[in-house]
Amino acid sequence: MKVYPDDEHSSIIFVRKINKKSMDCQGIIERIYKEVKPFTAEGIIADYIPALAGVSRDNLGISVHDIKGEFYGVGQYQVPFSIQSISKVFSFTLAYEAIGEEVWQRLGKEPSGTSFNSLVQIEHEYGIPRNPFINAGALVVADIILSNYKYPWRQFLDFVRKVSNDSALNFDEEVAASEKETGHRNAALAHFMYSFGNIKNPVEDVLNFYFMQCALEMSAESLSRSFLYLANHGVLPHSGEEILTISQAKRLNALMLMSGLYNESGEFAYRVGLPAKSGVGGGIVAVYPRHYSVCIWAPAINEYGNSIAGIEALQRFTSYTQMSVF
Ligand code: GLN
């Protein structure tokens, strides 16, 4: 291994120098696109609703925004898709904005150790979901939003439009309706938590909000732009507006690192080294605080509900750019 004396701390340590100046981000994502394309043939397309089942596994889009305004894209980065559980980051942000640290009276901060829609932990832990990103947690977050916002759906949509700087994005109501038709597990979770007193609004209202948030349609480009507040200490780079405090942004990133990919979060942290959130629509958005946000969309997912080509792409991205939190 080659090491060089570090100028600033030359009396004490040797620091490995990394040459970031010559980085060609567009070239890197084009190379990654070619390398991971074969992985889009692996895994399954979420087929619990027709609107997801009909999406072609050939899609692969990569989008990178840095906080200084640079943008890079390749493949189907402009095609809207169902963001599904990625929406849990937006809804949690709204709940966190509304009641701050009080959210932890109703939610945990630990990895779940179970699948994203599991019921088992809820009974052992008296109706308190392990974290805001499993379905049970997102239902409690939806309940907090219903109790604290006058026009919850409208305000949720306005919020995502604001952070993505995209006033055209919308819910796909057909997806929301099929989610509702097939959402028996989510209904079971919500009723179960209601019985523990951790859902306070009518279960039907909480479920409707949750199904609607999952049915938001966004492109990889919109998603990577909309996560920039998490890469920029809680502030929107395009407007300067503070969405979260520095400490809240740090904490939300910590939560994503620990549980953003459900039961595969440890493996993802090991391979990629970034806080991230996935959805069964095949999207993954990852954040490198103080630098960039990156979104991959590749619809085929593994048994944990995470995009296979997406993880492959992000692993390569942090390796080739040598930029991750570790
Ligand atoms: N709508 C899906 C569900 O509730 C979202 C799950 C996901 O993206 N992991 O089951």
Coordinates of C-alpha atoms and ligand atoms in Angstrom, one line a residue:
M1 CA 0.0 0.0 0.0
K2 CA 1.2 3.5 -0.9
V3 CA 0.7 6.2 1.6
Y4 CA 1.8 9.9 1.7
P5 CA 2.5 12.2 4.6
D6 CA -0.6 14.4 5.2
D7 CA 0.4 18.1 5.0
E8 CA -2.0 19.3 7.7
H9 CA -1.2 16.5 10.2
S10 CA 2.3 15.6 9.0
S11 CA 3.6 15.0 12.5
I12 CA 1.1 12.3 13.4
I13 CA -0.5 10.4 10.5
F14 CA -0.3 9.1 7.0
V15 CA -3.4 9.7 4.9
R16 CA -4.3 7.9 1.7
K17 CA -4.8 10.6 -1.0
I18 CA -7.7 10.2 -3.4
N19 CA -7.7 12.1 -6.6
K20 CA -11.3 13.3 -7.0
K21 CA -10.5 16.3 -9.3
S22 CA -10.2 14.2 -12.4
M23 CA -13.5 12.4 -11.8
D24 CA -15.7 12.0 -14.9
C25 CA -19.1 11.3 -13.3
Q26 CA -21.0 11.0 -16.6
G27 CA -18.3 8.5 -17.9
I28 CA -18.6 6.5 -14.6
I29 CA -22.4 6.1 -14.8
E30 CA -22.2 5.2 -18.4
R31 CA -19.7 2.5 -17.6
I32 CA -21.9 1.3 -14.7
Y33 CA -25.0 1.2 -17.0
K34 CA -23.2 -1.2 -19.3
E35 CA -21.8 -3.4 -16.5
V36 CA -25.1 -3.8 -14.6
K37 CA -27.5 -4.1 -17.5
P38 CA -27.1 -8.0 -17.4
F39 CA -28.4 -7.9 -13.8
T40 CA -31.7 -6.6 -14.9
A41 CA -32.5 -10.2 -16.0
E42 CA -32.3 -11.4 -12.4
G43 CA -35.0 -11.3 -9.8
I44 CA -38.7 -10.7 -10.0
I45 CA -41.0 -7.8 -10.9
A46 CA -43.3 -7.0 -8.0
D47 CA -46.6 -8.5 -9.2
Y48 CA -49.0 -8.0 -6.4
I49 CA -50.7 -5.3 -8.4
P50 CA -51.2 -5.1 -12.2
A51 CA -49.7 -1.7 -12.6
L52 CA -46.3 -2.9 -11.2
A53 CA -46.5 -6.3 -12.8
G54 CA -46.7 -4.7 -16.3
V55 CA -43.4 -2.8 -16.0
S56 CA -40.6 -4.0 -18.2
R57 CA -37.5 -5.4 -16.4
D58 CA -35.3 -3.9 -19.2
N59 CA -35.6 -0.4 -17.7
L60 CA -32.4 0.9 -16.1
G61 CA -32.0 4.5 -15.2
I62 CA -29.2 6.2 -13.3
S63 CA -29.4 9.8 -12.1
V64 CA -26.9 11.8 -10.0
H65 CA -27.4 15.4 -8.6
D66 CA -24.7 17.1 -6.6
I67 CA -25.4 19.8 -4.2
K68 CA -23.7 22.4 -6.4
G69 CA -26.2 21.9 -9.2
E70 CA -24.4 19.4 -11.5
F71 CA -26.5 16.7 -12.9
Y72 CA -25.7 13.4 -14.7
G73 CA -28.1 10.8 -16.2
V74 CA -28.1 7.7 -18.2
G75 CA -30.7 5.2 -19.5
Q76 CA -34.3 5.6 -18.5
Y77 CA -33.7 8.2 -15.8
Q78 CA -36.6 10.4 -17.1
V79 CA -39.2 7.7 -17.1
P80 CA -41.7 8.0 -14.1
F81 CA -42.2 4.9 -12.0
S82 CA -44.0 3.9 -8.8
I83 CA -41.8 5.1 -6.0
Q84 CA -43.5 2.9 -3.4
S85 CA -41.6 2.8 -0.1
I86 CA -39.2 5.5 -1.1
S87 CA -42.2 7.8 -0.2
K88 CA -41.6 6.8 3.4
V89 CA -38.6 9.2 3.6
F90 CA -40.9 12.1 2.5
S91 CA -43.7 11.2 4.9
F92 CA -41.3 10.8 7.8
T93 CA -39.8 14.2 7.0
L94 CA -43.2 15.8 7.3
A95 CA -44.0 14.0 10.5
Y96 CA -40.6 14.9 11.9
E97 CA -41.1 18.6 10.9
A98 CA -44.5 18.5 12.7
I99 CA -43.7 17.0 16.0
G100 CA -39.9 16.6 16.2
E101 CA -38.5 14.1 18.7
E102 CA -41.9 13.2 19.9
V103 CA -42.1 10.8 17.0
W104 CA -39.9 8.4 19.1
Q105 CA -42.7 7.9 21.5
R106 CA -44.5 6.0 18.8
L107 CA -41.6 4.6 16.7
G108 CA -38.3 2.8 17.2
K109 CA -34.9 3.5 15.6
E110 CA -33.6 0.0 15.3
P111 CA -33.3 -2.3 12.3
S112 CA -36.3 -4.6 12.2
G113 CA -34.7 -8.0 11.5
T114 CA -37.9 -8.9 9.7
S115 CA -39.5 -8.4 6.3
F116 CA -40.9 -5.0 5.4
N117 CA -44.5 -6.0 5.9
S118 CA -44.1 -8.4 8.9
L119 CA -46.6 -8.5 11.8
V120 CA -44.6 -10.5 14.3
Q121 CA -42.5 -7.7 15.9
I122 CA -45.6 -5.5 16.5
E123 CA -47.1 -7.9 19.0
H124 CA -43.9 -8.5 21.0
E125 CA -43.2 -4.7 21.2
Y126 CA -46.8 -3.5 22.1
G127 CA -47.6 -1.9 18.8
I128 CA -44.4 0.2 18.5
P129 CA -42.8 -0.4 15.0
R130 CA -39.1 -0.9 15.1
N131 CA -38.4 2.0 12.6
P132 CA -40.3 4.4 10.3
F133 CA -39.4 2.5 7.1
I134 CA -41.0 -0.8 7.6
N135 CA -44.7 -0.7 6.6
A136 CA -45.9 -0.7 10.2
G137 CA -43.7 2.4 10.9
A138 CA -44.9 4.2 7.8
L139 CA -48.5 3.6 8.9
V140 CA -47.8 5.3 12.2
V141 CA -46.1 8.1 10.4
A142 CA -49.2 8.4 8.1
D143 CA -51.3 8.6 11.3
I144 CA -49.0 11.4 12.7
I145 CA -49.5 13.3 9.4
L146 CA -53.2 13.0 9.5
S147 CA -53.3 14.3 13.1
N148 CA -51.0 17.3 12.4
Y149 CA -51.8 18.6 8.9
K150 CA -55.0 20.1 7.8
Y151 CA -54.9 18.9 4.2
P152 CA -52.6 15.8 4.5
W153 CA -52.7 14.5 0.9
R154 CA -52.4 18.0 -0.6
Q155 CA -49.6 19.0 1.7
F156 CA -47.8 15.8 1.2
L157 CA -47.9 16.2 -2.6
D158 CA -47.0 19.9 -2.3
F159 CA -44.0 18.9 -0.2
V160 CA -42.7 16.4 -2.7
R161 CA -43.3 18.8 -5.6
K162 CA -41.3 21.4 -3.7
V163 CA -38.3 19.2 -2.8
S164 CA -38.2 17.7 -6.3
N165 CA -38.7 21.1 -7.9
D166 CA -41.2 19.4 -10.2
S167 CA -44.7 20.8 -10.0
A168 CA -46.1 18.2 -12.5
L169 CA -45.6 15.1 -10.4
N170 CA -48.6 13.3 -9.1
F171 CA -50.1 10.2 -7.5
D172 CA -51.2 7.4 -9.8
E173 CA -54.7 6.8 -8.5
E174 CA -55.0 3.5 -10.3
V175 CA -52.0 2.2 -8.4
A176 CA -53.4 3.5 -5.1
A177 CA -56.7 1.8 -5.8
S178 CA -55.0 -1.6 -6.5
E179 CA -52.8 -1.2 -3.4
K180 CA -56.0 -0.8 -1.4
E181 CA -57.6 -3.8 -3.0
T182 CA -54.7 -6.1 -2.2
G183 CA -53.4 -4.4 0.9
H184 CA -54.7 -6.9 3.5
R185 CA -51.4 -7.1 5.3
N186 CA -51.2 -3.4 5.7
A187 CA -54.8 -3.3 6.9
A188 CA -53.9 -6.0 9.4
L189 CA -50.9 -4.0 10.6
A190 CA -53.0 -0.8 11.0
H191 CA -55.8 -2.5 12.9
F192 CA -53.3 -4.3 15.1
M193 CA -51.6 -1.1 16.0
Y194 CA -54.9 0.6 16.5
S195 CA -55.7 -2.0 19.2
F196 CA -52.5 -1.0 21.0
G197 CA -53.4 2.7 20.7
N198 CA -50.6 3.5 18.3
I199 CA -52.9 4.4 15.4
K200 CA -55.3 7.2 16.5
N201 CA -57.2 8.1 13.3
P202 CA -59.7 5.8 11.6
V203 CA -57.8 2.9 10.1
E204 CA -59.4 3.4 6.7
D205 CA -58.1 7.0 6.5
V206 CA -54.6 6.0 7.5
L207 CA -54.5 3.2 4.9
N208 CA -55.8 5.5 2.2
F209 CA -53.1 8.0 2.9
Y210 CA -50.4 5.3 2.9
F211 CA -51.6 3.7 -0.3
M212 CA -51.7 7.1 -2.0
Q213 CA -48.1 8.0 -0.9
C214 CA -46.8 4.7 -2.2
A215 CA -48.5 5.5 -5.6
L216 CA -46.5 8.6 -6.2
E217 CA -44.9 8.5 -9.7
M218 CA -41.5 9.9 -10.1
S219 CA -38.5 9.6 -12.4
A220 CA -35.0 8.7 -11.2
E221 CA -34.0 12.3 -12.1
S222 CA -36.8 13.8 -9.9
L223 CA -35.9 11.4 -7.0
S224 CA -32.2 12.2 -6.9
R225 CA -33.0 15.9 -7.0
S226 CA -35.6 15.6 -4.3
F227 CA -33.2 13.8 -1.8
L228 CA -30.7 16.7 -2.0
Y229 CA -31.9 18.3 1.2
L230 CA -30.6 15.1 3.0
A231 CA -27.2 15.6 1.3
N232 CA -27.2 19.3 2.2
H233 CA -27.7 19.4 6.0
G234 CA -31.5 19.7 5.6
V235 CA -31.5 22.7 3.2
L236 CA -32.9 22.7 -0.3
P237 CA -29.9 23.7 -2.6
H238 CA -32.2 25.1 -5.3
S239 CA -34.0 27.5 -3.0
G240 CA -32.1 27.7 0.3
E241 CA -35.2 26.7 2.3
E242 CA -34.6 24.7 5.5
I243 CA -36.6 21.5 5.4
L244 CA -34.9 19.9 8.4
T245 CA -32.4 21.1 11.0
I246 CA -28.8 19.9 10.6
S247 CA -29.3 17.4 13.4
Q248 CA -32.6 16.1 12.0
A249 CA -31.0 15.6 8.6
K250 CA -28.1 13.7 10.2
R251 CA -30.5 11.5 12.1
L252 CA -32.7 10.8 9.1
N253 CA -29.6 9.7 7.2
A254 CA -28.6 7.5 10.1
L255 CA -32.0 5.9 10.1
M256 CA -31.8 5.2 6.3
L257 CA -28.4 3.6 6.8
M258 CA -29.7 1.3 9.5
S259 CA -33.0 0.4 8.0
G260 CA -33.6 1.9 4.5
L261 CA -33.3 -1.4 2.8
Y262 CA -35.2 -3.4 5.3
N263 CA -33.6 -6.7 6.2
E264 CA -30.8 -6.1 3.7
S265 CA -29.6 -2.8 5.2
G266 CA -26.5 -4.4 6.7
E267 CA -25.5 -6.0 3.5
F268 CA -26.1 -2.7 1.6
A269 CA -24.1 -0.7 4.1
Y270 CA -21.3 -3.2 3.7
R271 CA -21.4 -3.2 -0.1
V272 CA -22.3 0.5 -0.8
G273 CA -21.6 2.5 2.3
L274 CA -24.4 5.1 1.9
P275 CA -27.7 5.9 3.6
A276 CA -30.5 4.9 1.1
K277 CA -34.1 4.1 0.7
S278 CA -35.6 1.5 -1.6
G279 CA -39.1 0.7 -2.9
V280 CA -40.6 -2.4 -4.5
G281 CA -41.0 -0.5 -7.8
G282 CA -37.3 -1.0 -8.2
G283 CA -36.0 2.4 -7.2
I284 CA -33.2 3.1 -4.7
V285 CA -32.1 6.6 -3.7
A286 CA -28.8 7.0 -1.9
V287 CA -27.2 10.1 -0.3
Y288 CA -23.6 11.1 0.3
P289 CA -23.9 13.9 2.8
R290 CA -22.3 17.2 1.7
H291 CA -21.9 15.9 -1.8
Y292 CA -24.6 14.2 -3.9
S293 CA -27.7 12.1 -4.2
V294 CA -28.0 9.3 -6.6
C295 CA -31.0 7.3 -7.8
I296 CA -31.1 4.0 -9.7
W297 CA -34.2 2.5 -11.2
A298 CA -34.2 -1.1 -12.3
P299 CA -37.6 -2.8 -11.6
A300 CA -36.5 -6.4 -10.8
I301 CA -36.1 -7.0 -7.1
N302 CA -34.7 -9.7 -4.8
E303 CA -36.4 -11.5 -1.9
Y304 CA -36.0 -8.4 0.4
G305 CA -37.8 -6.2 -2.0
N306 CA -34.7 -4.3 -3.2
S307 CA -33.6 -3.7 -6.8
I308 CA -30.9 -6.2 -7.8
A309 CA -29.3 -4.1 -10.5
G310 CA -29.8 -1.0 -8.3
I311 CA -27.6 -2.5 -5.6
E312 CA -25.0 -3.6 -8.1
A313 CA -24.9 -0.1 -9.6
L314 CA -24.6 1.7 -6.3
Q315 CA -21.8 -0.6 -5.2
R316 CA -19.9 0.2 -8.4
F317 CA -20.7 3.9 -8.0
T318 CA -19.1 4.3 -4.6
S319 CA -16.2 2.1 -5.6
Y320 CA -15.4 3.9 -8.9
T321 CA -15.9 7.4 -7.4
Q322 CA -14.3 6.5 -4.1
M323 CA -17.0 8.5 -2.4
S324 CA -19.0 7.0 0.4
V325 CA -19.5 7.8 4.1
F326 CA -16.9 5.3 5.1
Ligands
GLN1 N1 -47.0 -0.5 -1.3 C1 -46.0 -1.5 -0.8 C2 -46.6 -2.2 0.4 O1 -47.1 -1.5 1.2 C3 -44.7 -0.8 -0.5 C4 -43.7 -1.7 0.0 C5 -42.3 -1.4 -0.5 O2 -42.0 -0.6 -1.4 N2 -41.3 -2.1 0.1 O3 -46.5 -3.4 0.6

